[in-house]
Coordinates of C-alpha atoms and ligand atoms in Angstrom, one line a residue:
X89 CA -1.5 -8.7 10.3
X90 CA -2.3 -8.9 13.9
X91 CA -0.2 -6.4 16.0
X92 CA 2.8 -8.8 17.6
X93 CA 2.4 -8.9 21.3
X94 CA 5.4 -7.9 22.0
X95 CA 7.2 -5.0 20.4
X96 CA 10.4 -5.7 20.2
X97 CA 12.9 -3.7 17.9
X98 CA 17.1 -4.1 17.5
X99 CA 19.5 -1.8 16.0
X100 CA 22.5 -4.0 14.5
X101 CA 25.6 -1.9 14.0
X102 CA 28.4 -3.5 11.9
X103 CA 31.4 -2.0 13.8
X104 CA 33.2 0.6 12.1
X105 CA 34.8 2.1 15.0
X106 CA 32.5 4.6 15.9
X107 CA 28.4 5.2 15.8
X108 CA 28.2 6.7 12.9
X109 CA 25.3 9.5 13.0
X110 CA 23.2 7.8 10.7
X111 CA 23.1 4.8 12.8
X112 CA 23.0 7.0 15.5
X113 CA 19.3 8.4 14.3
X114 CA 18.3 4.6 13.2
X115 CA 18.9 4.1 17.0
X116 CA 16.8 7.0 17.9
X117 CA 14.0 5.6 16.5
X118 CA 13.9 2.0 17.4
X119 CA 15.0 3.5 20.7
X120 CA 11.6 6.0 21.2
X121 CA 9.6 3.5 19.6
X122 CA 10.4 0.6 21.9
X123 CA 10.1 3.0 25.0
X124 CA 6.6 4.4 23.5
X125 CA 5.0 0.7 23.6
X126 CA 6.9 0.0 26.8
X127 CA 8.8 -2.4 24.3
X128 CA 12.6 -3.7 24.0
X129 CA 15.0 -1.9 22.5
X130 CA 17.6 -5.0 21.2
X131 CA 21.6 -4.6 20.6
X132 CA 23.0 -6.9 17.9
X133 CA 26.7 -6.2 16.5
X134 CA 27.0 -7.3 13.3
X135 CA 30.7 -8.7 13.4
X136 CA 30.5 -11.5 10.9
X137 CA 33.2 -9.9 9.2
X138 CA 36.0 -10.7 11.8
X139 CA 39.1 -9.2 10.2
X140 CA 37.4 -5.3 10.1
X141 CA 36.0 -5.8 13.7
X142 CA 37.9 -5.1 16.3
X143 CA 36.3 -4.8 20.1
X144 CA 37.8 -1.6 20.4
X145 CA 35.2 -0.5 17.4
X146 CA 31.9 -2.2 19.9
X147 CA 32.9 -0.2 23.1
X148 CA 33.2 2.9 20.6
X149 CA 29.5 2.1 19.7
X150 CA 28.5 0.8 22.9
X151 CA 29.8 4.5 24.2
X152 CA 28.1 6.5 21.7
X153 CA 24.4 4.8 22.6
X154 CA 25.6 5.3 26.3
X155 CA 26.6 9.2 25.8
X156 CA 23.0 9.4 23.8
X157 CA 21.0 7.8 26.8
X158 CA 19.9 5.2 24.3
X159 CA 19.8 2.3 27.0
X160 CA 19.2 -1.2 25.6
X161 CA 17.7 -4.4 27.2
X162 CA 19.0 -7.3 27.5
X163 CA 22.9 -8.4 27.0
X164 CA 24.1 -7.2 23.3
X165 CA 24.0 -9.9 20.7
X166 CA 27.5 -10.4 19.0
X167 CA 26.7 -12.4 15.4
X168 CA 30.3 -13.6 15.8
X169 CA 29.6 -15.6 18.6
X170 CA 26.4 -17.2 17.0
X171 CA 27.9 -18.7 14.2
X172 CA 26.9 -22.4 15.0
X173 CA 23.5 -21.3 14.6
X174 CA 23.2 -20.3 11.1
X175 CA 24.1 -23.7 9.3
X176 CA 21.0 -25.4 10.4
X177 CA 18.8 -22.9 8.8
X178 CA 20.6 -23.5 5.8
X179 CA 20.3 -27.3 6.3
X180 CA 16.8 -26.4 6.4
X181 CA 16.7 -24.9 3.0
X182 CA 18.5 -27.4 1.3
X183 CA 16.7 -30.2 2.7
X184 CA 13.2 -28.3 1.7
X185 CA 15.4 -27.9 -2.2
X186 CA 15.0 -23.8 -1.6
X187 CA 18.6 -23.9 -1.3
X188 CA 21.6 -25.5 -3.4
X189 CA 24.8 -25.8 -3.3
X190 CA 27.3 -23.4 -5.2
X191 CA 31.1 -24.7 -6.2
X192 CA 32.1 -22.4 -8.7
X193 CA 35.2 -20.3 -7.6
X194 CA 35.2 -16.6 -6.9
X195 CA 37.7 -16.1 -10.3
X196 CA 35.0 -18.0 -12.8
X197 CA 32.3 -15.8 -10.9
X198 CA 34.4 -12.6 -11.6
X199 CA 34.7 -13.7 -15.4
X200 CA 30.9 -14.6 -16.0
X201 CA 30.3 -11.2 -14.5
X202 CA 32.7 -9.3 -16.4
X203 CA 31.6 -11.1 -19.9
X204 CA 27.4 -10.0 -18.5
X205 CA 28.4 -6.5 -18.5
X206 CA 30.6 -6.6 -21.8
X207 CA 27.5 -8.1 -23.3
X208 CA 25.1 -5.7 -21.7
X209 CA 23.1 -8.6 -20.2
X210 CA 21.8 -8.8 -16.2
X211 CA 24.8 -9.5 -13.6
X212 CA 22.7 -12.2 -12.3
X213 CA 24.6 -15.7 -10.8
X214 CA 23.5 -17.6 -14.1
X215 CA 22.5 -21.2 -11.6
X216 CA 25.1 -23.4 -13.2
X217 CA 25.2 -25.4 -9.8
X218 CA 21.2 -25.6 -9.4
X219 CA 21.9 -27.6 -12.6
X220 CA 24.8 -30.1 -11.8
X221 CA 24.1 -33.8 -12.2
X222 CA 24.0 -35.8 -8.7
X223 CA 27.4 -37.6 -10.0
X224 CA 28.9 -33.9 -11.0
X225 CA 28.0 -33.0 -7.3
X226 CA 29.4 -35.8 -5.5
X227 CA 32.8 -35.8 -7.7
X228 CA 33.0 -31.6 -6.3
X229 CA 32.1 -33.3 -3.1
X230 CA 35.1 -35.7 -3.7
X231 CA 37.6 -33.3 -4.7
X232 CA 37.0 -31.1 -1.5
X233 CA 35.6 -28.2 -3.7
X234 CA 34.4 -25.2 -1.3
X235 CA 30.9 -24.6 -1.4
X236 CA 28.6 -22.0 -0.7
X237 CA 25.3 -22.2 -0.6
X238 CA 22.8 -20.3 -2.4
X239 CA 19.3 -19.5 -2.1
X240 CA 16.9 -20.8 -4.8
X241 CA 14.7 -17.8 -5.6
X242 CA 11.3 -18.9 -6.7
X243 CA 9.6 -17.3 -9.6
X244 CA 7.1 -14.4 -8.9
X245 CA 7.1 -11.0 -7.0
X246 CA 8.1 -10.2 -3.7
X247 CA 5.6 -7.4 -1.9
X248 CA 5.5 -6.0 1.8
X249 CA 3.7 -3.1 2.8
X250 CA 6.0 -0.7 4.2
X251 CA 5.0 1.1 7.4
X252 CA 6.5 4.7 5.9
X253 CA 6.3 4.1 2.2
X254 CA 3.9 1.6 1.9
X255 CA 2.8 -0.9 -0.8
X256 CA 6.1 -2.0 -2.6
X257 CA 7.3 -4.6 -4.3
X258 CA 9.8 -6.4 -6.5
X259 CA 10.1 -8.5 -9.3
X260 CA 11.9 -11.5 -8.3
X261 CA 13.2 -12.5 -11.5
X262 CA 15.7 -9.3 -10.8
X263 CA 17.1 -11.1 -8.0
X264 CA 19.6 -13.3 -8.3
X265 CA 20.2 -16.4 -5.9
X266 CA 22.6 -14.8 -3.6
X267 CA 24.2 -16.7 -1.7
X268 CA 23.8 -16.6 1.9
X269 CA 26.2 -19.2 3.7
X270 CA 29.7 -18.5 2.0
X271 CA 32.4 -21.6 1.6
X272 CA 33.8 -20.7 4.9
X273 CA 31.2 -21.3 6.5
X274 CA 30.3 -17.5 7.7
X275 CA 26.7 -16.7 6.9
X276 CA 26.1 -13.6 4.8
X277 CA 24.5 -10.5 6.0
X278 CA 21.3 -11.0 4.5
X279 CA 20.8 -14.5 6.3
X280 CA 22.0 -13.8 9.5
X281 CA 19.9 -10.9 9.6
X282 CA 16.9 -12.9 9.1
X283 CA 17.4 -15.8 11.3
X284 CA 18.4 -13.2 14.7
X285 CA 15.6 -11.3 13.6
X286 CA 13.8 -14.6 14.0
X287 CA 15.4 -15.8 17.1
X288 CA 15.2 -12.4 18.7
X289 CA 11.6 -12.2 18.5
X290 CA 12.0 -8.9 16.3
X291 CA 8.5 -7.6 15.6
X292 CA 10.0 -4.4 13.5
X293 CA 12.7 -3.4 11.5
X294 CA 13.4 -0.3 11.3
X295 CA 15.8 1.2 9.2
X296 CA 17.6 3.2 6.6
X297 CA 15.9 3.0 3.2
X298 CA 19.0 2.3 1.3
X299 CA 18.4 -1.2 3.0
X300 CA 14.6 -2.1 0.6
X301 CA 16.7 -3.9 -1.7
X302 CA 18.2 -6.2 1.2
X303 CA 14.0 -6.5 2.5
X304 CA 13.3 -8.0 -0.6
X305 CA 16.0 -10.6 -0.3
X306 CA 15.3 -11.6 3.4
X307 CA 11.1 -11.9 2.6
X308 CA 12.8 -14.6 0.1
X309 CA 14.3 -16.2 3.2
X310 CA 11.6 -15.6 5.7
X311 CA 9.4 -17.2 2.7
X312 CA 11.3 -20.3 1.8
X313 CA 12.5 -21.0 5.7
X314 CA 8.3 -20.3 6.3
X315 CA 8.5 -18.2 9.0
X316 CA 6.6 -14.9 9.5
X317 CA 8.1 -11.8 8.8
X318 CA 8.5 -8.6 11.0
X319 CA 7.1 -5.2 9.6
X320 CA 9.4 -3.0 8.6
X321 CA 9.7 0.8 8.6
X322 CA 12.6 2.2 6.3
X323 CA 13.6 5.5 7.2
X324 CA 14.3 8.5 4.9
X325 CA 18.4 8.9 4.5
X326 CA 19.3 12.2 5.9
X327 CA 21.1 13.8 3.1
X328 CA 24.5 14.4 3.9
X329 CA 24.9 11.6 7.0
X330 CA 24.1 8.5 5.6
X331 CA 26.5 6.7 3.2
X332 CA 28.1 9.7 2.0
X333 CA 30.6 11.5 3.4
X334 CA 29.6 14.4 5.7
X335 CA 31.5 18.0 5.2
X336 CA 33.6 19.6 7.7
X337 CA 31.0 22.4 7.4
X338 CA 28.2 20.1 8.2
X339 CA 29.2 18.7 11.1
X340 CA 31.2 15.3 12.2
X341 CA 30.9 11.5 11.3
X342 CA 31.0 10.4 15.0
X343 CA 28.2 10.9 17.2
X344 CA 30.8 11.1 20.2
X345 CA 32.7 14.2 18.2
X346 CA 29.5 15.7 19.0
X347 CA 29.9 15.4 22.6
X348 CA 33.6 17.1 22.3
X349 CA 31.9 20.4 20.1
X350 CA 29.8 20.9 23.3
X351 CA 26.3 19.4 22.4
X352 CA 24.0 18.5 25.0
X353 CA 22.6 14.5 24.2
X354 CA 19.4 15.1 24.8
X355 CA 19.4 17.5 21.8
X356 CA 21.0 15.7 19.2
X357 CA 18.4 13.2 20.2
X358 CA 16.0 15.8 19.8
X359 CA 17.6 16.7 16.9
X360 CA 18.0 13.4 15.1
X361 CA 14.7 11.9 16.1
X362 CA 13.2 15.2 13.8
X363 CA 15.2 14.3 10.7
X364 CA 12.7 12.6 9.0
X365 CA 9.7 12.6 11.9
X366 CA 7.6 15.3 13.1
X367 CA 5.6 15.4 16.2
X368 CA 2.7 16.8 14.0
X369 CA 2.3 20.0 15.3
X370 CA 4.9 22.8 15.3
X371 CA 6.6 21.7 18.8
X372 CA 10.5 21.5 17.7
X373 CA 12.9 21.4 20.9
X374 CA 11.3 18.9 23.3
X375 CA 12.4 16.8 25.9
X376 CA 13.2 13.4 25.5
X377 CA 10.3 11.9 27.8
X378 CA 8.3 14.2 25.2
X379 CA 9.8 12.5 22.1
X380 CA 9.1 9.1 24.0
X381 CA 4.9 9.9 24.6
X382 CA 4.6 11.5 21.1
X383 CA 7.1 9.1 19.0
X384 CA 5.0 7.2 16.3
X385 CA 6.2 5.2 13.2
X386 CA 3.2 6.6 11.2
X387 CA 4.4 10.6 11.2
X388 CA 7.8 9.1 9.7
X389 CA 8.3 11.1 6.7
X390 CA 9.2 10.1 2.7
X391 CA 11.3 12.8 1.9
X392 CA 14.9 12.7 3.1
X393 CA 15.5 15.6 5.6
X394 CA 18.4 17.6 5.2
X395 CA 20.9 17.5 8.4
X396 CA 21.8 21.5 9.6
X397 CA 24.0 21.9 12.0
X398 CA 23.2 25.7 12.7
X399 CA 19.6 24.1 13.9
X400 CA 21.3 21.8 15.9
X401 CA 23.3 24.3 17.6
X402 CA 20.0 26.2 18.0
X403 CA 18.5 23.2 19.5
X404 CA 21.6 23.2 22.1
X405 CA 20.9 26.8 23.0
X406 CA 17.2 26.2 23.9
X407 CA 18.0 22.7 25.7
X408 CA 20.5 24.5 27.8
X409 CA 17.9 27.2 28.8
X410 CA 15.5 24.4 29.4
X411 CA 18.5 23.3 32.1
X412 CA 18.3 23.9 35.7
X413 CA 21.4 25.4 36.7
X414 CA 22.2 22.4 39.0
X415 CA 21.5 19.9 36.4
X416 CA 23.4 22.5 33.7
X417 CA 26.7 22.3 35.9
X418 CA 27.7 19.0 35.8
X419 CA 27.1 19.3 31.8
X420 CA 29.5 22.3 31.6
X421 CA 31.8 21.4 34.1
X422 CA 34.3 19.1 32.0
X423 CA 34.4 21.8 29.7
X424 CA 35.7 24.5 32.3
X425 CA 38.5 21.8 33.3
X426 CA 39.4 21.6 29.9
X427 CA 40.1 25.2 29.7
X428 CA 42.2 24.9 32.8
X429 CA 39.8 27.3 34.3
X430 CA 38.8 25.3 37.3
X431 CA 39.2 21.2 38.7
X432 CA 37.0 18.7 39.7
X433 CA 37.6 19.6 43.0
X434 CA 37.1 22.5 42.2
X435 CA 33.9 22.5 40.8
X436 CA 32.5 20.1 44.1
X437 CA 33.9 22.5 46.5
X438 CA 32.6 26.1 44.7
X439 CA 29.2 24.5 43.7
X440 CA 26.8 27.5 44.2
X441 CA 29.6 29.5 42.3
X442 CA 29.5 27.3 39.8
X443 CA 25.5 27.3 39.6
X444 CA 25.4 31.3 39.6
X445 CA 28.0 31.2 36.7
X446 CA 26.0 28.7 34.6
X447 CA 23.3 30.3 35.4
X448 CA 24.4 34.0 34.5
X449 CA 25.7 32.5 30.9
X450 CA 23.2 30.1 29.6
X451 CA 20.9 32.8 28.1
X452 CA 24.1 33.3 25.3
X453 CA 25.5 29.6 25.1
X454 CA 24.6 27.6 22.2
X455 CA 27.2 25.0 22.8
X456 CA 29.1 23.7 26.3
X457 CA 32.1 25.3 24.5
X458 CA 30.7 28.5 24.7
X459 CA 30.2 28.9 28.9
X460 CA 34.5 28.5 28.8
X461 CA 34.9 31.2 26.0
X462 CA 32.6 33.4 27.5
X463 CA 32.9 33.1 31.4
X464 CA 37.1 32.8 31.7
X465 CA 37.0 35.7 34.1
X466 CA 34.8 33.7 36.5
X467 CA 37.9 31.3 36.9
X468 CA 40.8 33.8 36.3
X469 CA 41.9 38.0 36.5
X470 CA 44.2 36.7 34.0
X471 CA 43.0 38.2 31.0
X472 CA 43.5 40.8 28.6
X473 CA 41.0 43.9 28.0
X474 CA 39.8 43.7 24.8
X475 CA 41.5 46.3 22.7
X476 CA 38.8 48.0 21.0
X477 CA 36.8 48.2 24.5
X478 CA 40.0 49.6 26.0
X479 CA 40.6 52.6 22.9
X480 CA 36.9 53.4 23.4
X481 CA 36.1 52.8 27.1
X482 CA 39.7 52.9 29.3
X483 CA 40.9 55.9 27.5
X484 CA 37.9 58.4 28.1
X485 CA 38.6 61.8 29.9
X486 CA 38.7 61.5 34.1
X487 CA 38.3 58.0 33.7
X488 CA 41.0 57.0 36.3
X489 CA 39.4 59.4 39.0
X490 CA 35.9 57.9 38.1
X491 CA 36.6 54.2 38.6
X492 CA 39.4 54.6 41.3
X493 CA 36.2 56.4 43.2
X494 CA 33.4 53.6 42.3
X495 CA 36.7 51.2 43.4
X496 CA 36.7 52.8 47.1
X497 CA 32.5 52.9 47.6
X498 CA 32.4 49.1 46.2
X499 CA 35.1 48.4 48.9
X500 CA 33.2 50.2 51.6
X501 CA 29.8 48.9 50.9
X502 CA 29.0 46.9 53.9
X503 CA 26.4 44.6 52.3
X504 CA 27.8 43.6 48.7
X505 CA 24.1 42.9 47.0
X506 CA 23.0 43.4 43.6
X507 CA 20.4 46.4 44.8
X508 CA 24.0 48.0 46.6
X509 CA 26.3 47.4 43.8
X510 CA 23.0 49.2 41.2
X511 CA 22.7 52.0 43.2
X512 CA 26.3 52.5 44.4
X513 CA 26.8 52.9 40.5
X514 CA 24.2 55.1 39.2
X515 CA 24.6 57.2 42.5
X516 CA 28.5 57.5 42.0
X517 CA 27.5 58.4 37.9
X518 CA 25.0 60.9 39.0
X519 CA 27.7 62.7 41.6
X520 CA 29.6 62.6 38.9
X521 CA 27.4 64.4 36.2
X522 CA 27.7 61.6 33.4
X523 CA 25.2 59.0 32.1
X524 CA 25.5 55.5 34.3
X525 CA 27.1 53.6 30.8
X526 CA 30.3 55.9 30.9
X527 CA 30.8 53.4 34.4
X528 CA 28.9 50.4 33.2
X529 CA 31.0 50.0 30.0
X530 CA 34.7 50.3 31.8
X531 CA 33.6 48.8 35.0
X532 CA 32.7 45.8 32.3
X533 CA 35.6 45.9 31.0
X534 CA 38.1 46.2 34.0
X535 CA 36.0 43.4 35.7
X536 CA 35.5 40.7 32.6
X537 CA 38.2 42.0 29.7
X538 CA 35.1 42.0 27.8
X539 CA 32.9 44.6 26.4
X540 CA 29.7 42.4 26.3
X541 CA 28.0 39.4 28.5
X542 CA 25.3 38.9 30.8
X543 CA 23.8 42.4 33.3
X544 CA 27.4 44.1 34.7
X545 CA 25.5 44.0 38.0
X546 CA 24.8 40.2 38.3
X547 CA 28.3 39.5 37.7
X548 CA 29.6 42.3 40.1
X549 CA 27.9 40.1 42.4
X550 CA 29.3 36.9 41.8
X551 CA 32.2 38.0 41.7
X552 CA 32.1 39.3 45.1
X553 CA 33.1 42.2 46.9
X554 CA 37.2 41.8 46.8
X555 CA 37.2 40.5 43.5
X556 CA 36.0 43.2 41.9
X557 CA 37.7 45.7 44.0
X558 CA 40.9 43.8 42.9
X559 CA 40.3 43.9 39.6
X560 CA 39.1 47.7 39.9
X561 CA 42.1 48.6 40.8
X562 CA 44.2 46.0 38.3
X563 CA 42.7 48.5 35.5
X564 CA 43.4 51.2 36.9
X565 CA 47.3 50.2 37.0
X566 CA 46.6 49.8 33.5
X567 CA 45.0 52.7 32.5
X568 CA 48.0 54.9 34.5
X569 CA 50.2 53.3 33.3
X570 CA 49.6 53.8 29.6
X571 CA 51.2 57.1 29.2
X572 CA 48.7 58.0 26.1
X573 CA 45.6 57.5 28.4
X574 CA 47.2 59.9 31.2
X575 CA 47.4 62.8 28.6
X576 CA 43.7 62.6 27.6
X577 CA 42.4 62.2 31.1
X578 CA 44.2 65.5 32.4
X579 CA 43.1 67.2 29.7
X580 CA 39.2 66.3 30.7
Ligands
LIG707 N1 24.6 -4.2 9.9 C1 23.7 -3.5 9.1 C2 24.1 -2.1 8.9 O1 24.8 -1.6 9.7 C3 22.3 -3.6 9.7 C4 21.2 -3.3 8.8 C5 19.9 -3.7 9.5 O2 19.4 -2.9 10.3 O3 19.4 -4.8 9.1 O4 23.7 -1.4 8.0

């Protein structure tokens, strides 16, 4: 087949109130394959179902692509507002005879299914109707029977050559004539699938692979209706996201939870778009313009990939670090508010703060979760020292003399750099006869509450001059007035 001159691929949600990850990667990859061949990337909701959608559910899915930067083109396709379309494809069948219709009730269906599988035979619609006399028909007719219609599924076998798995095919005497307009008139998903794909100029499907049986039923319809058929691509199902119910431990349902837990959306679509494809050479956290040059249906992989969310987090590390700091703020910033620890104002008005901040965490952020639990003393004095850190590092002999003296030179340094708040240090420790860490690890401390983070110095710094000086001298109220501490430091 000829390459289509136009690529042109859709992803065709049934709204279930949220973009579900697994749809989520299917997007990824019509997405990155349409922007590889400068194609369009189609939106169709498949809403047929009227009483289980709910527009509520779209804009949850239309929000999801939007969080993911997954833009499509052209207005979004709602099925439920194409349903005078559908009939005259079906007119078209029956008219050709590769369609009839079907008046037997849902109960006498239920029953000639029930007494198949008692009987160990096929579950396979048995074509009582295909058989009914014109006068039978017209007395139905008469009686104002509903009808559905069904497709008449010629003999043979049904083959495609799939772009990821490639030569398959499909008995046909396995496949029943499914019905694809039901009595009330509402086309089933199989045939509305097939005549947008037709009408939407779709030149490939891709999709999950739980959906080759459903291929095999709409090359029926493309067949009998004698129109050409896309090419389709089924996509390995990532263990553990698709169709089955994803753990707690594994990670969320909703691609929009993953905005809350502090992912970045460029790398769950970094992320997604390598469950199941590889760029073909080691290269894991790239960019999404990368994804979009290297992206190719052919280095789609068989074998279902298994979904880890400790990778993912990894991947949200290194695209953070990948982050300029003025790009990286507005990321973290909703995050911070949040907290409480700061406002949108706020952040507008304090923007170099909040760049140096960023900028000072990132290296140990693997989610945006992470730069409020970390960096709270940026935004507030109001924490606690960490109680092991202050047994181990506030409670040490002369401890009060040494940082009420490195408290006085910070507040008399004229010119509060990081070269002057170094060397005030180490010169202050070396007055003092002991090692620089027995002032790095309380000055720590007094200044963050924490007993680890990014180099003291740096966040002396940003910090600034009175800030620290403050909190200095908050630890040292602290320290004196812990009457255990007072004992041990006279006795140094
Ligand atoms: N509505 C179908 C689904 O959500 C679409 C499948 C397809 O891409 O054809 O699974």
């Amino acid at each position: 087949m000829s390459p289509p001159s136009e690529i042109r691929v859709r992803i065709a949600p049934s709204p279930s109130g949220f973009l579900h990850v697994g749809t989520a990667r299917t997007s990824v990859y019509n997405w990155l394959f349409a922007r590889h061949h400068h194609g369009k990337f189609i939106l169709r909701i498949e809403d047929t179902d009227l009483e289980r959608s709910d527009p509520k559910m779209v804009e949850a899915i239309l929000e999801g692509l939007r969080w993911l930067g997954l833009s499509w083109d052209e207005e979004p396709y709602y099925q439920s507002k194409r349903f005078e379309v559908y009939p005259s494809y079906a007119e078209k069948l029956l008219k050709r005879g590769k369609a009839y219709h079907c008046y037997c009730s849902p109960e006498l269906l239920k029953q000639k299914r029930e007494e198949a599988i008692k009987e160990k035979r096929p579950v396979k619609y048995d074509r009582h109707c295909l058989h009914l006399s014109d006068e039978e028909k017209k007395r139905l007719k008469g009686q104002a029977v509903l009808r559905a219609t069904r497709l008449k599924v010629a003999p043979g076998e049904t083959q495609f050559k799939d772009v990821v798995y490639g030569d398959l095919s499909y008995d046909n005497a396995d496949i029943e004539d499914f019905i694809i307009m039901r009595s009330d008139g509402r086309p089933t998903y199989n045939f509305a699938c097939v005549v947008d794909d037709y009408e939407m100029r779709i030149s490939h499907v891709i999709r999950g692979n739980d959906h080759i049986p459903n291929t095999y039923k709409q090359l029926l319809l493309y067949e009998a209706l004698g129109i050409t058929p896309p090419q389709f691509a089924h996509l390995p199902l990532s263990l553990g996201i698709d169709r089955s119910k994803i753990s707690k431990r594994d990670g969320a349902v909703a691609i929009t939870d993953y905005r809350q837990m502090g992912f970045l959306p460029e790398a769950v679509v970094n992320f997604l778009a390598l469950l199941g494809w590889s760029p073909g050479d080691d290269r894991e956290v790239m960019s999404t313009s990368e994804l979009i040059e290297t992206f190719s249906l052919e280095r789609v992989s068989q074998s279902n990939p298994v979904f880890d969310i400790e990778k993912l987090k990894w991947m949200n590390g290194e695209h953070i670090r990948s982050k300029g700091d003025n790009e990286l703020v507005p990321a973290v910033a909703p995050f911070l508010i949040e907290a409480s620890l700061t406002t949108k104002l706020g952040v507008e008005i304090r923007w170099e703060y909040m760049k140096k901040v960023v900028g000072l965490l990132k290296e140990r952020c693997r989610l945006l979760t992470d730069f409020a639990a970390l960096g709270r003393y940026f935004f507030t004095d109001k924490f606690d020292y960490n109680p092991d850190g202050a047994k181990k590092h506030f409670f040490s002999p002369d401890i009060d003399r040494h940082l009420a003296t490195l408290a006085e030179r910070y507040s008399s340094l004229q010119k509060f750099d990081l070269e002057a708040i170094e060397s005030g240090l180490r010169n202050l420790a070396e007055e003092l006869g002991i090692s620089a860490a027995k002032l790095i690890h309380p000055t720590r401390l007094a200044t963050t509450g924490m007993t680890k983070g990014p180099s003291l110095f740096e966040i002396l710094e940003v910090l600034g001059q009175e800030e620290v000086v403050k909190r200095l001298r908050r630890a040292l109220e602290f320290i004196r007035g812990n009457p255990g501490l007072a004992d041990r430091t006279d006795s140094g």
